[in-house]
XYZ file of C-alpha atoms in Angstrom:
135
model
C 0.708 3.236 10.844
C 2.405 -0.148 10.092
C 3.332 -1.335 6.685
C 4.433 -5.038 6.860
C 4.778 -7.380 3.909
C 2.679 -10.580 3.826
C 5.582 -12.819 5.130
C 6.150 -10.409 8.064
C 2.578 -10.464 8.928
C 2.353 -14.294 8.857
C 5.467 -14.626 10.928
C 4.351 -12.125 13.520
C 0.990 -13.926 13.897
C 2.257 -17.458 13.535
C -0.383 -17.843 10.788
C 0.532 -19.528 7.623
C -2.940 -20.655 6.635
C -5.358 -17.664 6.530
C -6.170 -15.967 3.331
C -5.116 -12.333 3.183
C -8.145 -10.347 4.297
C -8.613 -12.188 7.646
C -4.869 -12.224 8.106
C -4.611 -8.424 7.626
C -7.650 -7.886 9.823
C -6.121 -10.007 12.639
C -2.839 -8.101 12.489
C -4.692 -4.790 12.420
C -6.573 -5.754 15.488
C -3.703 -7.242 17.472
C -1.325 -4.435 16.581
C -4.024 -1.809 17.748
C -2.780 0.449 14.995
C -4.720 3.231 13.394
C -3.798 2.323 9.890
C -2.353 -0.893 8.329
C -1.008 -1.284 4.861
C -0.246 -4.841 4.076
C 2.190 -5.158 1.104
C 1.490 -8.130 -1.185
C 4.137 -7.573 -3.792
C 2.894 -7.822 -7.390
C -0.616 -8.310 -6.021
C -0.683 -4.837 -4.535
C -1.744 -3.910 -0.994
C -4.719 -4.191 1.403
C -5.313 -1.203 3.685
C -7.297 -1.436 6.926
C -8.456 1.730 8.849
C -10.757 2.300 11.793
C -14.353 2.176 10.929
C -17.284 0.123 12.260
C -16.760 -3.626 11.855
C -19.812 -3.831 9.566
C -18.544 -0.976 7.450
C -17.454 -2.373 4.000
C -15.019 0.602 3.768
C -12.970 -0.526 6.706
C -10.648 -2.002 4.282
C -9.720 -1.609 0.527
C -7.256 -3.048 -1.873
C -5.127 -1.584 -4.562
C -3.449 -3.217 -7.405
C 0.274 -2.520 -7.994
C 1.187 0.445 -10.097
C 4.348 -1.201 -11.115
C 4.430 -1.967 -14.780
C 7.813 -3.481 -15.099
C 9.532 -4.561 -11.950
C 13.400 -4.272 -12.350
C 14.497 -4.116 -8.681
C 11.905 -4.023 -5.758
C 14.668 -3.078 -3.142
C 13.571 -0.038 -1.386
C 9.875 -0.183 -2.567
C 8.671 -0.644 1.055
C 10.591 2.329 2.291
C 9.228 4.487 -0.565
C 5.650 3.323 0.294
C 6.102 4.146 3.902
C 7.696 7.519 3.199
C 5.128 8.757 0.752
C 2.204 7.275 2.630
C 3.259 8.973 5.805
C 3.663 12.359 4.145
C 0.335 12.103 2.371
C -1.395 10.916 5.567
C -0.015 13.889 7.424
C -0.909 16.344 4.623
C -4.375 15.054 3.747
C -5.635 12.950 6.673
C -6.777 10.597 4.046
C -5.857 6.845 4.222
C -7.023 6.324 0.669
C -4.851 9.031 -0.778
C -1.818 7.880 1.437
C -2.134 4.287 0.208
C -2.356 5.422 -3.366
C 0.545 7.760 -3.318
C 2.555 5.226 -1.324
C 1.853 2.538 -3.737
C 2.768 4.792 -6.697
C 6.098 5.736 -4.987
C 6.854 1.984 -4.517
C 6.202 1.499 -8.313
C 8.772 4.227 -9.162
C 11.376 2.463 -7.119
C 10.619 -0.887 -8.724
C 11.119 0.489 -12.269
C 14.783 1.201 -11.632
C 17.990 -0.692 -10.641
C 19.315 0.351 -7.185
C 17.807 2.260 -4.365
C 17.331 5.796 -5.683
C 15.400 8.701 -4.274
C 11.798 8.952 -5.401
C 11.317 12.334 -6.816
C 7.816 13.993 -6.713
C 8.042 14.277 -10.529
C 8.341 10.602 -11.036
C 5.210 10.045 -8.915
C 3.332 12.797 -10.868
C 4.135 10.774 -14.074
C 2.478 7.739 -12.638
C -0.496 9.905 -11.655
C -0.755 11.281 -15.197
C -0.304 7.772 -16.714
C -3.022 6.352 -14.452
C -5.349 9.188 -15.206
C -4.729 8.765 -18.894
C -5.475 4.967 -18.674
C -8.576 5.625 -16.672
C -9.880 8.081 -19.420
C -8.865 5.630 -22.099
C -6.960 8.431 -24.033
């Protein structure tokens, strides 16, 4: 699994012109990784995983869960940590991407690089569920 940001992906490929989806696919193929989460800041992430090239589920995007960004330092580390643990526990790239993105949102909401406690991620899960149910 690799989790570069857009700037790192563009630099590593020497590609400043491609739009995000082809950029991420090119990096995914060249890196020969099993799983790629390309971080796009406030625009969220795009995740690539192994599937047939014609499979529309070979990639998916997620919006950021960050409501108010105070300090993004450490968000990438939180995403990597939670995504890795979730992937190991569930074997699901979707769950790993969601939990990783939620952990990154927790970090962004506070000043400084603090540990991301499971309770804080659970609060984002509960808030997201509440919003989805419009209650």
